[in-house]
Amino acid sequence: MPPRISVIIPAFNAERFVTDALQSVLAQKYSSAAEIIVVDDGSWDNTRALVADLSARYPQITLILNERKKGPSGARNTGLLKATGDYIAFLDADDLWCPNHLELGVDFLESHNPIDIVFYNSEIQEFETKKRMGDWFSERHFTKTLKTEKLDDGYYLISSNLFNALLDESFMHLQTVIMRRSSIKGILFNENIKRSEDRDFFIRMYADAGAKFAYKNVVTGIYYRHAKSLTADSVQNSLATVLDHIHLFTGYLAYESLNPMTAKKLKGLLLEAHLFASYYYRQLNDPGPALASLFQSLGYGIGVSHLKEFAKIIASAVIFRALRGIRRPT
C-alpha cells in the first residue's frame, strides 16, 4: 500500500486555472493514495463550485474554507492542520505538476530516511501564451555555492548552513517540495507577512526543527508567471517586500542559538533593508517614514550611503514642501 500524501492547494479566485491544477494532481501515480485539500481563501468567483464538482467525482479531493488569517499563509496553515498524510506537498492553484512529481519525491524519501525534505526544479512559463521563460534553478546560484554531499541518482544532500544560504537567496520553490509530515513539528507559515513566507518557513524548518534537505535538478512542475505580475514591480510592491524582510530579519536576530557569522549577516541585511525602505518611501513622496527608516538603519552601521540618502531626502521637493508647512515659533 503506498504511503498517504496530503496535497495542500490554497485557492483564491482561481476559476481560470484550479481545474488544471487539480487534474495535474489526479494524474500523479500516487493520486489514489492522496488527500487533496483545496483551501478556499474567500473566493467570490466560481472557484468553489468548480472544486466541489471535481470533489463529487474524485473522493480524494476535499474543499475546505480558510479558518485562519486571509492570505496564502493562512490557507496553507489551515491545510497543514487538517492534513493526515505521511508526506506533505504544496501546489498553488495556478501552477501544475508533471506526472512524476509525487512519485519521485515520495520514493526518494521512502528510501532515504534521514532526509526530511526534497525539492526539485520547475519550468517557468508565461501563463497567457504558455511561452517558456526558463527554469527556476537557472535563475539562481545555489547549485554552484552550496556545500553538498552527492547521493544516488542525481540527488544532493545539502550540508551548508541553510540559514545563511536562504538569507542569501530564496532558491526553494514551494510547489516542488515534498516533506515528511513528522518533520514539521508544529511549524506553520508566518501569517503576518505576504512575501518571503515560504523562505521563512524553510529557515525555521532548518533552525527550529533540524530538518535535512536534499534536491535534484529535474523539472517536476510548471510555474506560471502572469502578465500582470511581470509588470507589477512597483515601488509599493518593492516597499512591501522590504518591510516584510525587516520584520523577518529582526525576528531572526532574537534566536538564542544564532552563530556570530549569521548575526553579522543579518545586521548587514537589516542595514541594507532599512536603506531600501528609506529610498522607496522617498520615491513615494513620504519623507517622514523615509527619514525614520534612514535613522533605523544607523543601528546596524553607518557609511557614505547614509549621507547620500539623507541628502537626497532633504533635497527632494516633497521635504521642502513639508518644511514650508511647519509653523515657525514667533
Short mmCIF file of C-alpha atoms in Angstrom, two decimals:
data_model
loop_
_atom_site.label_atom_id
_atom_site.label_comp_id
_atom_site.label_asym_id
_atom_site.label_seq_id
_atom_site.Cartn_x
_atom_site.Cartn_y
_atom_site.Cartn_z
CA MET A 1 0.00 0.00 0.00
CA PRO A 2 1.54 3.37 -1.00
CA PRO A 3 2.15 5.96 1.72
CA ARG A 4 -0.55 8.56 2.24
CA ILE A 5 0.20 12.02 0.84
CA SER A 6 -1.51 15.29 1.77
CA VAL A 7 -1.57 17.79 -1.09
CA ILE A 8 -2.41 21.33 0.04
CA ILE A 9 -3.72 23.83 -2.53
CA PRO A 10 -4.66 27.37 -1.43
CA ALA A 11 -7.12 28.95 -3.85
CA PHE A 12 -8.44 32.48 -4.24
CA ASN A 13 -10.49 33.47 -7.30
CA ALA A 14 -8.80 30.66 -9.20
CA GLU A 15 -11.59 29.65 -11.57
CA ARG A 16 -9.32 30.10 -14.63
CA PHE A 17 -6.78 27.52 -13.55
CA VAL A 18 -7.77 25.47 -10.48
CA THR A 19 -9.25 22.66 -12.59
CA ASP A 20 -5.97 22.22 -14.49
CA ALA A 21 -4.01 22.25 -11.22
CA LEU A 22 -6.23 19.54 -9.76
CA GLN A 23 -6.06 17.46 -12.92
CA SER A 24 -2.26 17.57 -12.69
CA VAL A 25 -2.54 16.14 -9.16
CA LEU A 26 -5.02 13.47 -10.23
CA ALA A 27 -2.57 12.46 -12.99
CA GLN A 28 0.06 11.50 -10.37
CA LYS A 29 0.90 7.84 -9.84
CA TYR A 30 0.08 8.15 -6.14
CA SER A 31 -3.07 10.25 -6.56
CA SER A 32 -5.31 7.45 -5.31
CA ALA A 33 -3.41 7.49 -2.02
CA ALA A 34 -3.53 11.27 -1.72
CA GLU A 35 -5.81 13.53 0.25
CA ILE A 36 -6.09 16.65 -1.89
CA ILE A 37 -7.03 19.57 0.35
CA VAL A 38 -8.19 22.68 -1.50
CA VAL A 39 -8.40 25.63 0.90
CA ASP A 40 -10.63 28.38 -0.44
CA ASP A 41 -9.49 31.80 0.79
CA GLY A 42 -12.78 33.65 0.34
CA SER A 43 -13.19 33.45 -3.44
CA TRP A 44 -16.07 35.35 -4.96
CA ASP A 45 -15.81 33.75 -8.41
CA ASN A 46 -16.66 30.18 -9.45
CA THR A 47 -13.71 28.52 -7.69
CA ARG A 48 -15.72 26.73 -5.01
CA ALA A 49 -18.28 25.37 -7.47
CA LEU A 50 -15.57 24.00 -9.76
CA VAL A 51 -13.74 22.30 -6.89
CA ALA A 52 -17.00 20.95 -5.44
CA ASP A 53 -17.86 19.43 -8.83
CA LEU A 54 -14.49 17.67 -9.02
CA SER A 55 -14.80 16.58 -5.39
CA ALA A 56 -18.08 14.85 -6.19
CA ARG A 57 -16.29 12.78 -8.84
CA TYR A 58 -12.98 12.25 -7.03
CA PRO A 59 -13.41 11.45 -3.32
CA GLN A 60 -9.76 12.23 -2.55
CA ILE A 61 -10.49 15.94 -3.17
CA THR A 62 -11.74 17.90 -0.15
CA LEU A 63 -12.83 21.54 -0.25
CA ILE A 64 -12.48 23.49 3.00
CA LEU A 65 -12.59 27.17 3.90
CA ASN A 66 -9.62 29.07 5.29
CA GLU A 67 -10.09 29.17 9.06
CA ARG A 68 -7.13 31.45 9.72
CA LYS A 69 -5.82 34.85 8.58
CA LYS A 70 -6.67 35.63 4.96
CA GLY A 71 -3.84 35.04 2.51
CA PRO A 72 -1.78 32.11 1.19
CA SER A 73 -0.05 31.53 4.54
CA GLY A 74 -3.31 31.26 6.46
CA ALA A 75 -4.78 28.99 3.80
CA ARG A 76 -1.70 26.73 3.81
CA ASN A 77 -1.78 26.57 7.61
CA THR A 78 -5.44 25.58 7.52
CA GLY A 79 -4.46 22.75 5.18
CA LEU A 80 -1.46 21.72 7.28
CA LEU A 81 -3.57 21.48 10.42
CA LYS A 82 -6.10 19.27 8.59
CA ALA A 83 -3.51 17.05 6.89
CA THR A 84 -3.22 13.41 7.92
CA GLY A 85 -0.75 12.08 5.34
CA ASP A 86 2.73 10.69 5.90
CA TYR A 87 4.00 13.29 3.43
CA ILE A 88 3.06 16.88 2.64
CA ALA A 89 3.19 18.54 -0.78
CA PHE A 90 2.10 22.04 -1.79
CA LEU A 91 0.73 23.30 -5.09
CA ASP A 92 -0.56 26.76 -5.95
CA ALA A 93 -3.88 26.81 -7.78
CA ASP A 94 -2.34 28.48 -10.83
CA ASP A 95 0.59 26.06 -11.25
CA LEU A 96 0.94 22.47 -12.46
CA TRP A 97 2.84 19.32 -11.59
CA CYS A 98 4.45 16.96 -14.06
CA PRO A 99 3.03 13.41 -13.75
CA ASN A 100 6.14 12.09 -11.96
CA HIS A 101 6.36 14.71 -9.20
CA LEU A 102 4.88 12.82 -6.24
CA GLU A 103 6.38 9.50 -7.30
CA LEU A 104 9.91 10.93 -7.45
CA GLY A 105 9.70 12.71 -4.10
CA VAL A 106 7.92 10.04 -2.10
CA ASP A 107 10.05 7.19 -3.45
CA PHE A 108 13.21 9.16 -2.63
CA LEU A 109 12.13 9.96 0.93
CA GLU A 110 10.94 6.38 1.49
CA SER A 111 14.44 5.13 0.68
CA HIS A 112 16.39 7.94 2.41
CA ASN A 113 15.03 8.01 5.93
CA PRO A 114 17.37 10.65 7.48
CA ILE A 115 16.27 13.24 4.91
CA ASP A 116 13.13 15.23 5.71
CA ILE A 117 12.57 17.49 2.70
CA VAL A 118 13.31 17.09 -1.00
CA PHE A 119 12.78 19.68 -3.72
CA TYR A 120 13.07 19.85 -7.49
CA ASN A 121 13.30 22.28 -10.40
CA SER A 122 10.34 23.81 -12.21
CA GLU A 123 9.88 25.20 -15.69
CA ILE A 124 8.79 28.84 -15.87
CA GLN A 125 6.12 29.75 -18.42
CA GLU A 126 4.15 32.88 -19.21
CA PHE A 127 0.59 31.93 -18.35
CA GLU A 128 -1.19 33.75 -21.15
CA THR A 129 1.00 32.45 -24.00
CA LYS A 130 2.49 29.31 -22.40
CA LYS A 131 5.83 30.58 -23.69
CA ARG A 132 8.81 29.03 -21.92
CA MET A 133 10.78 31.62 -19.94
CA GLY A 134 13.47 29.40 -18.44
CA ASP A 135 13.60 27.32 -15.29
CA TRP A 136 13.81 28.03 -11.56
CA PHE A 137 17.29 26.65 -10.91
CA SER A 138 18.88 28.51 -13.84
CA GLU A 139 17.76 31.84 -12.34
CA ARG A 140 19.57 31.07 -9.08
CA HIS A 141 23.13 30.43 -7.91
CA PHE A 142 22.69 27.90 -5.09
CA THR A 143 23.73 24.85 -7.13
CA LYS A 144 27.17 26.47 -7.51
CA THR A 145 27.56 27.85 -3.98
CA LEU A 146 26.06 25.29 -1.58
CA LYS A 147 28.13 22.60 0.06
CA THR A 148 26.50 19.27 -0.75
CA GLU A 149 27.00 15.53 -0.49
CA LYS A 150 26.32 13.66 -3.71
CA LEU A 151 23.78 10.87 -3.32
CA ASP A 152 22.49 8.33 -5.81
CA ASP A 153 20.51 9.10 -8.98
CA GLY A 154 21.46 12.78 -9.23
CA TYR A 155 20.34 13.82 -5.73
CA TYR A 156 22.34 16.10 -3.43
CA LEU A 157 22.13 16.36 0.35
CA ILE A 158 22.68 19.96 1.48
CA SER A 159 25.43 20.21 4.09
CA SER A 160 25.80 24.02 4.07
CA ASN A 161 24.36 26.20 6.83
CA LEU A 162 20.92 26.52 5.26
CA PHE A 163 20.02 29.51 7.42
CA ASN A 164 22.80 31.56 5.83
CA ALA A 165 22.16 30.15 2.37
CA LEU A 166 18.47 31.09 2.42
CA LEU A 167 19.30 34.57 3.69
CA ASP A 168 21.46 34.97 0.59
CA GLU A 169 18.94 33.55 -1.87
CA SER A 170 15.42 32.12 -1.93
CA PHE A 171 16.05 29.02 -4.02
CA MET A 172 13.34 26.55 -2.99
CA HIS A 173 10.09 26.80 -4.92
CA LEU A 174 7.31 25.63 -2.62
CA GLN A 175 5.38 23.75 -5.31
CA THR A 176 8.39 21.44 -5.90
CA VAL A 177 8.80 20.49 -2.22
CA ILE A 178 7.77 17.20 -0.64
CA MET A 179 8.33 16.73 3.09
CA ARG A 180 7.68 14.28 5.87
CA ARG A 181 4.76 15.45 7.99
CA SER A 182 6.58 14.17 11.07
CA SER A 183 9.41 16.65 10.43
CA ILE A 184 7.20 19.75 10.67
CA LYS A 185 6.93 19.64 14.47
CA GLY A 186 4.22 22.28 14.75
CA ILE A 187 5.90 24.85 12.49
CA LEU A 188 3.44 26.92 10.45
CA PHE A 189 3.72 29.64 7.83
CA ASN A 190 4.05 33.20 9.13
CA GLU A 191 0.64 34.80 8.59
CA ASN A 192 1.90 38.33 9.31
CA ILE A 193 3.82 38.61 6.04
CA LYS A 194 2.74 38.30 2.41
CA ARG A 195 6.17 37.91 0.82
CA SER A 196 9.04 35.52 1.56
CA GLU A 197 6.73 33.38 3.69
CA ASP A 198 7.99 30.17 2.06
CA ARG A 199 11.65 31.11 2.59
CA ASP A 200 10.88 31.92 6.24
CA PHE A 201 9.10 28.57 6.63
CA PHE A 202 12.15 26.67 5.37
CA ILE A 203 14.54 28.69 7.53
CA ARG A 204 12.50 27.74 10.60
CA MET A 205 12.25 24.12 9.46
CA TYR A 206 16.06 24.09 9.40
CA ALA A 207 16.75 26.20 12.50
CA ASP A 208 13.91 25.06 14.77
CA ALA A 209 13.06 21.56 13.54
CA GLY A 210 16.53 20.48 12.42
CA ALA A 211 15.24 19.31 9.04
CA LYS A 212 17.64 17.86 6.48
CA PHE A 213 17.18 18.95 2.85
CA ALA A 214 18.06 17.33 -0.48
CA TYR A 215 17.39 18.29 -4.09
CA LYS A 216 17.59 17.04 -7.65
CA ASN A 217 17.85 19.21 -10.75
CA VAL A 218 14.96 17.72 -12.66
CA VAL A 219 11.80 19.59 -13.68
CA THR A 220 8.71 18.25 -11.91
CA GLY A 221 6.36 21.21 -12.27
CA ILE A 222 5.36 24.28 -14.24
CA TYR A 223 5.42 27.67 -12.54
CA TYR A 224 3.31 30.27 -14.33
CA ARG A 225 4.17 33.94 -14.41
CA HIS A 226 1.18 36.10 -15.24
CA ALA A 227 1.42 39.16 -17.46
CA LYS A 228 0.13 41.34 -14.63
CA SER A 229 2.80 40.10 -12.23
CA LEU A 230 5.54 40.66 -14.83
CA THR A 231 4.79 44.39 -14.78
CA ALA A 232 3.89 44.66 -11.10
CA ASP A 233 7.35 45.56 -9.85
CA SER A 234 6.05 48.84 -8.50
CA VAL A 235 7.57 50.94 -5.76
CA GLN A 236 4.72 49.93 -3.44
CA ASN A 237 5.39 46.23 -4.03
CA SER A 238 9.11 46.71 -3.52
CA LEU A 239 8.50 48.60 -0.28
CA ALA A 240 6.13 45.89 0.99
CA THR A 241 8.75 43.23 0.27
CA VAL A 242 11.47 45.19 2.09
CA LEU A 243 9.21 45.76 5.11
CA ASP A 244 8.48 42.02 5.31
CA HIS A 245 12.22 41.35 5.17
CA ILE A 246 12.81 43.80 8.02
CA HIS A 247 10.14 42.02 10.07
CA LEU A 248 11.73 38.62 9.42
CA PHE A 249 15.38 39.59 9.85
CA THR A 250 14.65 41.42 13.12
CA GLY A 251 12.95 38.28 14.44
CA TYR A 252 15.86 36.07 13.41
CA LEU A 253 18.28 38.24 15.39
CA ALA A 254 16.46 37.15 18.55
CA TYR A 255 17.41 33.48 18.02
CA GLU A 256 19.42 32.34 21.06
CA SER A 257 21.38 29.79 19.02
CA LEU A 258 22.41 32.30 16.34
CA ASN A 259 26.08 31.99 15.45
CA PRO A 260 28.20 35.18 15.12
CA MET A 261 28.53 34.87 11.33
CA THR A 262 24.76 34.67 10.83
CA ALA A 263 24.19 37.56 13.26
CA LYS A 264 26.67 39.69 11.32
CA LYS A 265 24.96 38.77 8.04
CA LEU A 266 21.54 39.67 9.45
CA LYS A 267 22.74 43.08 10.66
CA GLY A 268 24.15 43.80 7.22
CA LEU A 269 20.87 42.77 5.61
CA LEU A 270 18.89 44.94 8.04
CA LEU A 271 21.10 47.94 7.31
CA GLU A 272 20.52 47.42 3.60
CA ALA A 273 16.77 46.81 4.01
CA HIS A 274 16.20 49.98 6.04
CA LEU A 275 18.14 51.98 3.44
CA PHE A 276 15.98 50.50 0.68
CA ALA A 277 12.86 51.32 2.71
CA SER A 278 14.07 54.91 3.01
CA TYR A 279 14.61 55.06 -0.74
CA TYR A 280 11.15 53.63 -1.55
CA TYR A 281 9.40 55.97 0.90
CA ARG A 282 11.24 58.87 -0.74
CA GLN A 283 10.05 57.70 -4.17
CA LEU A 284 6.51 57.73 -2.77
CA ASN A 285 6.95 61.34 -1.59
CA ASP A 286 6.69 60.29 2.05
CA PRO A 287 9.68 61.98 3.74
CA GLY A 288 8.72 61.22 7.35
CA PRO A 289 8.98 57.42 7.08
CA ALA A 290 11.95 57.87 4.74
CA LEU A 291 13.88 59.68 7.46
CA ALA A 292 12.70 57.21 10.11
CA SER A 293 13.93 54.27 8.03
CA LEU A 294 17.24 56.01 7.42
CA PHE A 295 17.76 56.60 11.14
CA GLN A 296 16.76 52.98 11.94
CA SER A 297 19.46 51.76 9.57
CA LEU A 298 22.06 53.57 11.70
CA GLY A 299 21.52 50.93 14.38
CA TYR A 300 23.30 48.44 12.14
CA GLY A 301 26.19 50.60 10.90
CA ILE A 302 26.95 53.86 9.14
CA GLY A 303 28.56 54.69 5.85
CA VAL A 304 28.63 57.05 2.88
CA SER A 305 25.32 55.62 1.65
CA HIS A 306 23.58 57.10 4.71
CA LEU A 307 24.86 60.57 3.94
CA LYS A 308 23.84 60.28 0.30
CA GLU A 309 20.34 59.11 1.17
CA PHE A 310 19.93 61.84 3.78
CA ALA A 311 20.99 64.47 1.24
CA LYS A 312 18.51 63.13 -1.33
CA ILE A 313 15.66 63.24 1.16
CA ILE A 314 16.47 66.81 2.14
CA ALA A 315 16.89 67.85 -1.50
CA SER A 316 13.55 66.43 -2.61
CA ALA A 317 10.73 68.80 -3.38
CA VAL A 318 8.48 66.89 -1.02
CA ILE A 319 10.61 67.56 2.03
CA PHE A 320 10.79 71.25 1.19
CA ARG A 321 7.01 71.38 0.91
CA ALA A 322 6.78 69.60 4.26
CA LEU A 323 9.22 72.06 5.84
CA ARG A 324 7.33 75.08 4.50
CA GLY A 325 4.19 73.75 6.13
CA ILE A 326 5.78 73.81 9.58
CA ARG A 327 4.75 76.86 11.62
CA ARG A 328 7.81 78.63 12.94
CA PRO A 329 7.79 79.87 16.55
CA THR A 330 7.19 83.62 16.94
#
